Amino acid sequence: MKKQIIVISSLIMLIAIGLIAFSLPDTNRVPATVVIPENAVEVAPGVFDLGTATVDGKVLQGYMFVKYKEDFTHKPNHQGGGGTGTSTCFAFLSQGAKWKTTEPYVLDTTNSDGMNSTFVDSVTVTSLDGWDLQVAFEVFGNKDASNVVYGADTAAPDNKNEIFFGDIADPGAIAVTTVWGIFSGPPFQRELVEFDAVFDDVDFTWGDATVNPSVMDYQNIATHEFGHGAGMGHPSDSCTEETMYRFASAGETKKRTLNQGDIDGIKKLYK
């Protein structure tokens, strides 16, 4: 009887240790690396045409959007990027290109910056809701906890909207979002079919900038990246207060919430 109690106690202890280890951030992990493909064509500053892929009989176009650190590079007089429909302070990936159905997303909260899963989960939902709450249509669905992240899709979509932390090879790149969809033809036939967002935690440290102003604020950048996932492009470089402005810096939090141009844009796209 004593031997059974000892064995059971040992098993409970091992399970507890395993759960603790699983919940801690893995600071020694090797993040997935995202590379801008050699065949990608830069069609606007920080916006790359990935080419086409045929999926289920549909010819889909892919784009990659690169979010750069504010002081890394700046090409002046930029008049909007990654699409048509440019207004004073918003731009679409393509007029009419939006989600026709609400789909779930897959999230890997693993990071090298000490952010726990609960924090990453919560901030991700808040950032997605920043766009969802502006329109009647539910743009983003719920987290699919039964699926796993494989990486950003730069050659063809894999029918998963993936969000994760990794290594972006392009210098100065804070985050990258790839978006696949139909961006040509009659506007009513255009649509989005997939997005993947990756946050570079090799060159940048992530967290809550209201607590530590030296970090890259996850909510600030995530809200921008999910704007691409919803169908928004980069506005003119004069629109520095917009969430979709193409640069960011450590400690910045003002783009956690949408500015008027962002709101006008998403409402117009999903009217």
mmCIF file of C-alpha atoms in Angstrom:
data_model
loop_
_atom_site.group_PDB
_atom_site.id
_atom_site.type_symbol
_atom_site.label_atom_id
_atom_site.label_comp_id
_atom_site.label_asym_id
_atom_site.label_seq_id
_atom_site.Cartn_x
_atom_site.Cartn_y
_atom_site.Cartn_z
ATOM 1 C CA MET A 1 0.000 0.000 0.000
ATOM 2 C CA LYS A 2 2.811 2.408 0.936
ATOM 3 C CA LYS A 3 4.601 1.542 -2.301
ATOM 4 C CA GLN A 4 1.430 2.369 -4.310
ATOM 5 C CA ILE A 5 1.089 5.721 -2.534
ATOM 6 C CA ILE A 6 4.734 6.537 -3.274
ATOM 7 C CA VAL A 7 4.304 5.626 -6.980
ATOM 8 C CA ILE A 8 1.108 7.689 -7.295
ATOM 9 C CA SER A 9 2.724 10.633 -5.511
ATOM 10 C CA SER A 10 5.735 10.436 -7.817
ATOM 11 C CA LEU A 11 3.504 10.411 -10.894
ATOM 12 C CA ILE A 12 1.561 13.444 -9.657
ATOM 13 C CA MET A 13 4.817 15.280 -9.010
ATOM 14 C CA LEU A 14 6.147 14.462 -12.501
ATOM 15 C CA ILE A 15 2.912 15.652 -14.123
ATOM 16 C CA ALA A 16 3.020 18.879 -12.108
ATOM 17 C CA ILE A 17 6.641 19.517 -13.091
ATOM 18 C CA GLY A 18 5.771 18.839 -16.724
ATOM 19 C CA LEU A 19 2.853 21.272 -16.642
ATOM 20 C CA ILE A 20 5.011 23.985 -15.081
ATOM 21 C CA ALA A 21 7.708 23.463 -17.685
ATOM 22 C CA PHE A 22 5.109 23.546 -20.464
ATOM 23 C CA SER A 23 3.666 26.846 -19.253
ATOM 24 C CA LEU A 24 6.998 28.645 -19.071
ATOM 25 C CA PRO A 25 8.297 30.478 -22.154
ATOM 26 C CA ASP A 26 11.020 28.609 -23.980
ATOM 27 C CA THR A 27 13.905 31.072 -24.092
ATOM 28 C CA ASN A 28 16.150 28.552 -25.873
ATOM 29 C CA ARG A 29 13.831 27.702 -28.746
ATOM 30 C CA VAL A 30 14.795 28.208 -32.392
ATOM 31 C CA PRO A 31 12.004 30.276 -33.977
ATOM 32 C CA ALA A 32 10.705 29.610 -37.465
ATOM 33 C CA THR A 33 12.422 31.853 -40.007
ATOM 34 C CA VAL A 34 10.402 33.900 -42.485
ATOM 35 C CA VAL A 35 12.190 34.967 -45.661
ATOM 36 C CA ILE A 36 10.951 37.230 -48.427
ATOM 37 C CA PRO A 37 11.016 34.882 -51.450
ATOM 38 C CA GLU A 38 13.567 35.667 -54.169
ATOM 39 C CA ASN A 39 10.812 35.758 -56.788
ATOM 40 C CA ALA A 40 8.687 38.232 -54.794
ATOM 41 C CA VAL A 41 8.265 41.634 -56.428
ATOM 42 C CA GLU A 42 8.130 44.784 -54.288
ATOM 43 C CA VAL A 43 5.079 46.589 -55.680
ATOM 44 C CA ALA A 44 5.063 49.316 -53.005
ATOM 45 C CA PRO A 45 7.442 50.094 -50.116
ATOM 46 C CA GLY A 46 7.278 47.063 -47.803
ATOM 47 C CA VAL A 47 4.651 45.289 -49.946
ATOM 48 C CA PHE A 48 5.679 42.216 -51.970
ATOM 49 C CA ASP A 49 3.749 40.351 -54.663
ATOM 50 C CA LEU A 50 4.196 36.622 -53.955
ATOM 51 C CA GLY A 51 2.681 35.431 -57.217
ATOM 52 C CA THR A 52 -0.272 33.111 -57.711
ATOM 53 C CA ALA A 53 -1.393 29.670 -56.579
ATOM 54 C CA THR A 54 -4.359 27.605 -57.716
ATOM 55 C CA VAL A 55 -6.409 26.146 -54.857
ATOM 56 C CA ASP A 56 -9.737 24.341 -55.358
ATOM 57 C CA GLY A 57 -9.939 25.680 -58.888
ATOM 58 C CA LYS A 58 -9.417 29.302 -57.833
ATOM 59 C CA VAL A 59 -6.387 31.332 -58.867
ATOM 60 C CA LEU A 60 -5.264 33.141 -55.720
ATOM 61 C CA GLN A 61 -2.829 36.020 -55.403
ATOM 62 C CA GLY A 62 -0.467 36.397 -52.448
ATOM 63 C CA TYR A 63 0.967 39.544 -50.867
ATOM 64 C CA MET A 64 3.449 40.023 -48.040
ATOM 65 C CA PHE A 65 3.368 43.151 -45.893
ATOM 66 C CA VAL A 66 6.473 44.069 -43.921
ATOM 67 C CA LYS A 67 6.206 46.323 -40.860
ATOM 68 C CA TYR A 68 9.492 48.191 -40.327
ATOM 69 C CA LYS A 69 10.994 49.891 -37.328
ATOM 70 C CA GLU A 70 10.505 53.676 -37.559
ATOM 71 C CA ASP A 71 14.181 54.632 -37.713
ATOM 72 C CA PHE A 72 15.269 51.762 -39.988
ATOM 73 C CA THR A 73 14.248 53.204 -43.346
ATOM 74 C CA HIS A 74 11.855 55.779 -44.630
ATOM 75 C CA LYS A 75 10.963 56.496 -48.208
ATOM 76 C CA PRO A 76 9.187 59.892 -48.243
ATOM 77 C CA ASN A 77 6.111 60.841 -50.232
ATOM 78 C CA HIS A 78 4.716 57.322 -50.127
ATOM 79 C CA GLN A 79 1.059 57.568 -51.221
ATOM 80 C CA GLY A 80 -0.451 54.396 -49.848
ATOM 81 C CA GLY A 81 0.608 50.804 -50.315
ATOM 82 C CA GLY A 82 -0.685 47.389 -51.175
ATOM 83 C CA GLY A 83 -3.861 48.218 -52.982
ATOM 84 C CA THR A 84 -6.326 50.613 -54.462
ATOM 85 C CA GLY A 85 -9.066 52.585 -52.771
ATOM 86 C CA THR A 86 -6.653 55.032 -51.178
ATOM 87 C CA SER A 87 -8.387 57.847 -49.311
ATOM 88 C CA THR A 88 -6.881 60.560 -47.141
ATOM 89 C CA CYS A 89 -5.860 58.079 -44.469
ATOM 90 C CA PHE A 90 -6.795 54.540 -45.494
ATOM 91 C CA ALA A 91 -6.115 52.091 -48.298
ATOM 92 C CA PHE A 92 -7.501 48.669 -49.255
ATOM 93 C CA LEU A 93 -5.515 45.698 -50.478
ATOM 94 C CA SER A 94 -7.942 45.797 -53.383
ATOM 95 C CA GLN A 95 -11.361 47.416 -53.774
ATOM 96 C CA GLY A 96 -13.924 44.849 -52.613
ATOM 97 C CA ALA A 97 -11.372 42.254 -51.430
ATOM 98 C CA LYS A 98 -12.718 41.193 -48.027
ATOM 99 C CA TRP A 99 -13.752 38.120 -46.086
ATOM 100 C CA LYS A 100 -16.987 36.491 -47.284
ATOM 101 C CA THR A 101 -17.054 33.947 -44.448
ATOM 102 C CA THR A 102 -15.813 34.118 -40.867
ATOM 103 C CA GLU A 103 -12.922 31.720 -40.241
ATOM 104 C CA PRO A 104 -10.998 30.691 -37.102
ATOM 105 C CA TYR A 105 -7.333 31.426 -36.526
ATOM 106 C CA VAL A 106 -4.482 29.294 -35.174
ATOM 107 C CA LEU A 107 -2.214 30.832 -32.530
ATOM 108 C CA ASP A 108 1.147 29.680 -31.202
ATOM 109 C CA THR A 109 1.813 31.756 -28.078
ATOM 110 C CA THR A 110 5.392 30.451 -27.692
ATOM 111 C CA ASN A 111 7.873 33.316 -27.524
ATOM 112 C CA SER A 112 11.331 34.187 -26.234
ATOM 113 C CA ASP A 113 10.278 37.308 -24.351
ATOM 114 C CA GLY A 114 8.612 35.992 -21.200
ATOM 115 C CA MET A 115 5.028 36.669 -22.292
ATOM 116 C CA ASN A 116 2.781 33.944 -20.921
ATOM 117 C CA SER A 117 0.079 32.227 -22.987
ATOM 118 C CA THR A 118 -2.782 33.957 -21.194
ATOM 119 C CA PHE A 119 -1.365 37.387 -22.005
ATOM 120 C CA VAL A 120 -0.711 36.576 -25.681
ATOM 121 C CA ASP A 121 -4.146 34.967 -26.046
ATOM 122 C CA SER A 122 -5.926 37.919 -24.478
ATOM 123 C CA VAL A 123 -4.052 40.601 -26.422
ATOM 124 C CA THR A 124 -4.578 38.710 -29.686
ATOM 125 C CA VAL A 125 -8.346 38.664 -29.130
ATOM 126 C CA THR A 126 -8.372 42.350 -28.201
ATOM 127 C CA SER A 127 -6.386 43.269 -31.317
ATOM 128 C CA LEU A 128 -8.667 41.244 -33.598
ATOM 129 C CA ASP A 129 -11.741 42.755 -31.951
ATOM 130 C CA GLY A 130 -10.380 46.232 -32.641
ATOM 131 C CA TRP A 131 -11.443 45.662 -36.260
ATOM 132 C CA ASP A 132 -14.417 43.364 -35.691
ATOM 133 C CA LEU A 133 -16.207 45.843 -33.435
ATOM 134 C CA GLN A 134 -16.276 48.491 -36.176
ATOM 135 C CA VAL A 135 -18.428 46.484 -38.594
ATOM 136 C CA ALA A 136 -21.543 44.334 -38.470
ATOM 137 C CA PHE A 137 -19.810 41.392 -40.193
ATOM 138 C CA GLU A 138 -17.622 39.215 -37.963
ATOM 139 C CA VAL A 139 -14.310 39.468 -39.808
ATOM 140 C CA PHE A 140 -12.281 37.180 -37.540
ATOM 141 C CA GLY A 141 -13.491 33.966 -35.949
ATOM 142 C CA ASN A 142 -12.422 32.238 -32.753
ATOM 143 C CA LYS A 143 -9.134 30.539 -31.972
ATOM 144 C CA ASP A 144 -8.856 26.953 -33.229
ATOM 145 C CA ALA A 145 -7.103 25.240 -30.334
ATOM 146 C CA SER A 146 -7.138 21.863 -32.114
ATOM 147 C CA ASN A 147 -4.797 22.976 -34.900
ATOM 148 C CA VAL A 148 -1.117 23.896 -34.997
ATOM 149 C CA VAL A 149 1.004 26.586 -36.637
ATOM 150 C CA TYR A 150 3.254 25.477 -39.508
ATOM 151 C CA GLY A 151 4.532 28.905 -40.601
ATOM 152 C CA ALA A 152 3.840 31.807 -42.929
ATOM 153 C CA ASP A 153 2.665 30.681 -46.365
ATOM 154 C CA THR A 154 4.671 32.436 -49.070
ATOM 155 C CA ALA A 155 4.159 29.945 -51.942
ATOM 156 C CA ALA A 156 0.511 28.909 -51.506
ATOM 157 C CA PRO A 157 -2.136 29.096 -48.761
ATOM 158 C CA ASP A 158 -2.748 26.078 -46.512
ATOM 159 C CA ASN A 159 -6.273 27.007 -45.356
ATOM 160 C CA LYS A 160 -5.101 28.175 -41.916
ATOM 161 C CA ASN A 161 -4.865 31.703 -40.543
ATOM 162 C CA GLU A 162 -1.699 31.416 -38.467
ATOM 163 C CA ILE A 163 -0.330 33.814 -35.840
ATOM 164 C CA PHE A 164 3.049 33.205 -34.205
ATOM 165 C CA PHE A 165 6.446 34.558 -33.113
ATOM 166 C CA GLY A 166 9.528 33.785 -35.190
ATOM 167 C CA ASP A 167 12.571 35.142 -36.977
ATOM 168 C CA ILE A 168 12.131 37.520 -39.926
ATOM 169 C CA ALA A 169 15.246 37.528 -42.076
ATOM 170 C CA ASP A 170 14.669 41.019 -43.540
ATOM 171 C CA PRO A 171 16.659 43.554 -41.414
ATOM 172 C CA GLY A 172 14.540 46.044 -39.499
ATOM 173 C CA ALA A 173 11.331 44.057 -40.002
ATOM 174 C CA ILE A 174 9.203 43.991 -36.854
ATOM 175 C CA ALA A 175 6.402 41.840 -38.234
ATOM 176 C CA VAL A 176 5.200 40.326 -41.495
ATOM 177 C CA THR A 177 1.710 39.428 -42.666
ATOM 178 C CA THR A 178 0.971 37.380 -45.767
ATOM 179 C CA VAL A 179 -2.499 37.618 -47.298
ATOM 180 C CA TRP A 180 -3.980 35.395 -50.001
ATOM 181 C CA GLY A 181 -7.106 36.097 -51.979
ATOM 182 C CA ILE A 182 -8.709 37.180 -55.232
ATOM 183 C CA PHE A 183 -7.731 40.790 -55.875
ATOM 184 C CA SER A 184 -8.670 41.278 -59.527
ATOM 185 C CA GLY A 185 -11.798 41.014 -61.642
ATOM 186 C CA PRO A 186 -15.165 42.520 -60.674
ATOM 187 C CA PRO A 187 -14.978 43.910 -57.088
ATOM 188 C CA PHE A 188 -17.961 41.822 -55.947
ATOM 189 C CA GLN A 189 -16.060 38.645 -56.897
ATOM 190 C CA ARG A 190 -12.912 39.563 -54.972
ATOM 191 C CA GLU A 191 -12.296 38.018 -51.562
ATOM 192 C CA LEU A 192 -9.736 37.142 -48.900
ATOM 193 C CA VAL A 193 -9.050 33.486 -48.179
ATOM 194 C CA GLU A 194 -6.126 33.424 -45.718
ATOM 195 C CA PHE A 195 -3.702 35.479 -43.654
ATOM 196 C CA ASP A 196 -0.613 34.611 -41.607
ATOM 197 C CA ALA A 197 1.048 37.022 -39.156
ATOM 198 C CA VAL A 198 4.525 36.570 -37.669
ATOM 199 C CA PHE A 199 6.209 38.763 -35.053
ATOM 200 C CA ASP A 200 10.009 38.886 -34.928
ATOM 201 C CA ASP A 201 11.187 38.044 -31.407
ATOM 202 C CA VAL A 202 14.814 37.513 -32.427
ATOM 203 C CA ASP A 203 15.603 41.151 -33.196
ATOM 204 C CA PHE A 204 12.882 42.649 -30.990
ATOM 205 C CA THR A 205 11.621 42.140 -27.452
ATOM 206 C CA TRP A 206 7.835 42.011 -27.084
ATOM 207 C CA GLY A 207 5.511 42.775 -24.201
ATOM 208 C CA ASP A 208 3.282 45.473 -22.710
ATOM 209 C CA ALA A 209 4.868 48.874 -23.338
ATOM 210 C CA THR A 210 2.715 50.513 -20.664
ATOM 211 C CA VAL A 211 4.659 48.406 -18.172
ATOM 212 C CA ASN A 212 8.042 48.457 -19.917
ATOM 213 C CA PRO A 213 8.411 51.234 -22.534
ATOM 214 C CA SER A 214 11.566 49.662 -23.979
ATOM 215 C CA VAL A 215 9.678 46.719 -25.514
ATOM 216 C CA MET A 216 7.773 46.450 -28.770
ATOM 217 C CA ASP A 217 4.139 46.574 -27.708
ATOM 218 C CA TYR A 218 2.404 43.395 -28.905
ATOM 219 C CA GLN A 219 -1.082 44.914 -29.049
ATOM 220 C CA ASN A 220 0.162 47.976 -30.927
ATOM 221 C CA ILE A 221 1.760 45.882 -33.690
ATOM 222 C CA ALA A 222 -0.806 43.064 -33.714
ATOM 223 C CA THR A 223 -3.672 45.469 -34.367
ATOM 224 C CA HIS A 224 -1.779 46.772 -37.414
ATOM 225 C CA GLU A 225 -1.000 43.284 -38.749
ATOM 226 C CA PHE A 226 -4.585 42.115 -38.307
ATOM 227 C CA GLY A 227 -5.673 45.162 -40.298
ATOM 228 C CA HIS A 228 -3.866 43.602 -43.269
ATOM 229 C CA GLY A 229 -5.620 40.345 -42.429
ATOM 230 C CA ALA A 230 -8.947 42.187 -42.668
ATOM 231 C CA GLY A 231 -8.127 43.687 -46.065
ATOM 232 C CA MET A 232 -6.466 47.006 -45.245
ATOM 233 C CA GLY A 233 -3.295 48.384 -46.859
ATOM 234 C CA HIS A 234 -0.885 51.152 -45.841
ATOM 235 C CA PRO A 235 -2.166 54.728 -46.056
ATOM 236 C CA SER A 236 -0.049 57.702 -47.113
ATOM 237 C CA ASP A 237 3.061 58.325 -45.037
ATOM 238 C CA SER A 238 1.454 61.585 -43.906
ATOM 239 C CA CYS A 239 -1.033 59.495 -41.874
ATOM 240 C CA THR A 240 1.329 58.884 -38.970
ATOM 241 C CA GLU A 241 -1.464 58.517 -36.380
ATOM 242 C CA GLU A 242 -3.267 55.698 -38.157
ATOM 243 C CA THR A 243 -2.929 52.134 -36.949
ATOM 244 C CA MET A 244 -2.166 51.136 -40.558
ATOM 245 C CA TYR A 245 0.787 53.563 -40.859
ATOM 246 C CA ARG A 246 3.640 51.387 -42.095
ATOM 247 C CA PHE A 247 6.250 52.153 -39.407
ATOM 248 C CA ALA A 248 6.398 51.645 -35.640
ATOM 249 C CA SER A 249 8.828 52.027 -32.756
ATOM 250 C CA ALA A 250 9.506 50.475 -29.358
ATOM 251 C CA GLY A 251 7.312 51.809 -26.578
ATOM 252 C CA GLU A 252 4.568 52.964 -28.948
ATOM 253 C CA THR A 253 0.999 52.175 -27.866
ATOM 254 C CA LYS A 254 -1.169 54.745 -29.673
ATOM 255 C CA LYS A 255 -1.941 52.346 -32.514
ATOM 256 C CA ARG A 256 -3.562 49.823 -30.208
ATOM 257 C CA THR A 257 -6.859 51.540 -31.037
ATOM 258 C CA LEU A 258 -7.994 52.573 -34.501
ATOM 259 C CA ASN A 259 -7.745 56.161 -35.670
ATOM 260 C CA GLN A 260 -10.473 57.798 -37.749
ATOM 261 C CA GLY A 261 -8.921 56.849 -41.092
ATOM 262 C CA ASP A 262 -8.720 53.198 -40.029
ATOM 263 C CA ILE A 263 -12.347 53.253 -38.904
ATOM 264 C CA ASP A 264 -13.560 54.941 -42.084
ATOM 265 C CA GLY A 265 -11.648 52.421 -44.177
ATOM 266 C CA ILE A 266 -12.859 49.205 -42.522
ATOM 267 C CA LYS A 267 -16.461 50.484 -42.486
ATOM 268 C CA LYS A 268 -16.297 51.294 -46.186
ATOM 269 C CA LEU A 269 -14.757 47.920 -47.054
ATOM 270 C CA TYR A 270 -17.395 45.926 -45.152
ATOM 271 C CA LYS A 271 -20.434 48.147 -45.799
#
